[in-house]
Amino acid sequence: MNPLTFIPPPFAGVPSITIEFCDRFDSSVDGNVLQTRLHRATWVQTELFLTFPPPILRGITLLPLNSPETGGRFRVWLRWSPVTSAESETATPAPTPGDVVLANELLWDRKVEGSFPELKVL
């Protein structure tokens, strides 16, 4: 096996989810804060995949952040491709990833909402 010959997976497509979470350790607050955010992110990821299996949901990315301005962050983003009904009825080939127009929608922000998201809300 030669790793130089490995081919990366293709672009997963849309819709997809990105979960941003702070992975900074703050021992003055609680030693379990990091584990709580990491566990919450992986739990949300698992539950979304179980609720919306591929191809409904094409991928979920966990994005740990570690900087002062991202302290306490837990955001859930939806990336999708807006398609009008007229576009969906045409028989044009699917665009390549470079041609796709993507929209990003913030579904949840823990600081704005004041809590972590409930799955039924997402």
Coordinates of C-alpha atoms in Angstrom, one line a residue, residues 25-83:
F25 CA -10.1 24.4 28.3
D26 CA -11.2 26.7 31.1
S27 CA -10.4 25.1 34.5
S28 CA -11.8 28.1 36.3
V29 CA -15.3 27.3 35.1
D30 CA -15.5 23.6 35.1
G31 CA -13.0 20.9 34.1
N32 CA -15.7 19.1 32.2
V33 CA -16.6 22.0 29.9
L34 CA -14.5 20.7 27.0
Q35 CA -15.9 17.2 27.2
T36 CA -19.4 18.5 27.4
R37 CA -19.0 20.6 24.2
L38 CA -17.3 17.8 22.4
H39 CA -19.8 15.2 23.5
R40 CA -22.7 17.5 22.6
A41 CA -21.3 18.1 19.1
T42 CA -20.8 14.3 18.5
W43 CA -24.2 13.5 19.9
V44 CA -25.9 16.2 17.6
Q45 CA -23.9 14.8 14.7
T46 CA -25.0 11.2 15.4
E47 CA -28.7 12.1 15.9
L48 CA -28.9 14.2 12.8
F49 CA -27.4 11.4 10.7
L50 CA -29.9 8.9 12.2
T51 CA -32.8 11.3 11.6
F52 CA -31.6 12.4 8.1
P53 CA -29.6 9.6 6.6
P54 CA -27.7 10.1 3.3
P55 CA -28.7 11.2 0.7
I56 CA -31.0 13.6 2.7
L57 CA -28.0 14.9 4.6
R58 CA -24.8 14.5 2.7
G59 CA -22.2 15.3 5.4
I60 CA -21.6 16.7 8.9
T61 CA -18.4 18.4 9.8
L62 CA -17.3 19.0 13.4
L63 CA -15.2 22.1 13.6
P64 CA -13.4 22.6 17.0
L65 CA -12.2 26.2 17.5
N66 CA -9.6 27.4 19.9
S67 CA -9.2 31.2 20.2
P68 CA -10.3 33.8 22.6
E69 CA -13.0 35.1 20.3
T70 CA -14.6 31.7 19.9
G71 CA -14.8 31.0 23.7
G72 CA -18.1 29.1 24.6
R73 CA -19.2 28.9 20.9
F74 CA -21.6 26.2 19.8
R75 CA -23.1 26.9 16.4
V76 CA -24.9 24.7 13.9
W77 CA -24.8 25.7 10.2
L78 CA -26.7 24.3 7.3
R79 CA -25.0 24.5 3.9
W80 CA -27.4 24.0 1.0
S81 CA -27.8 24.8 -2.6
P82 CA -30.8 27.0 -3.4
V83 CA -32.7 25.6 -6.3

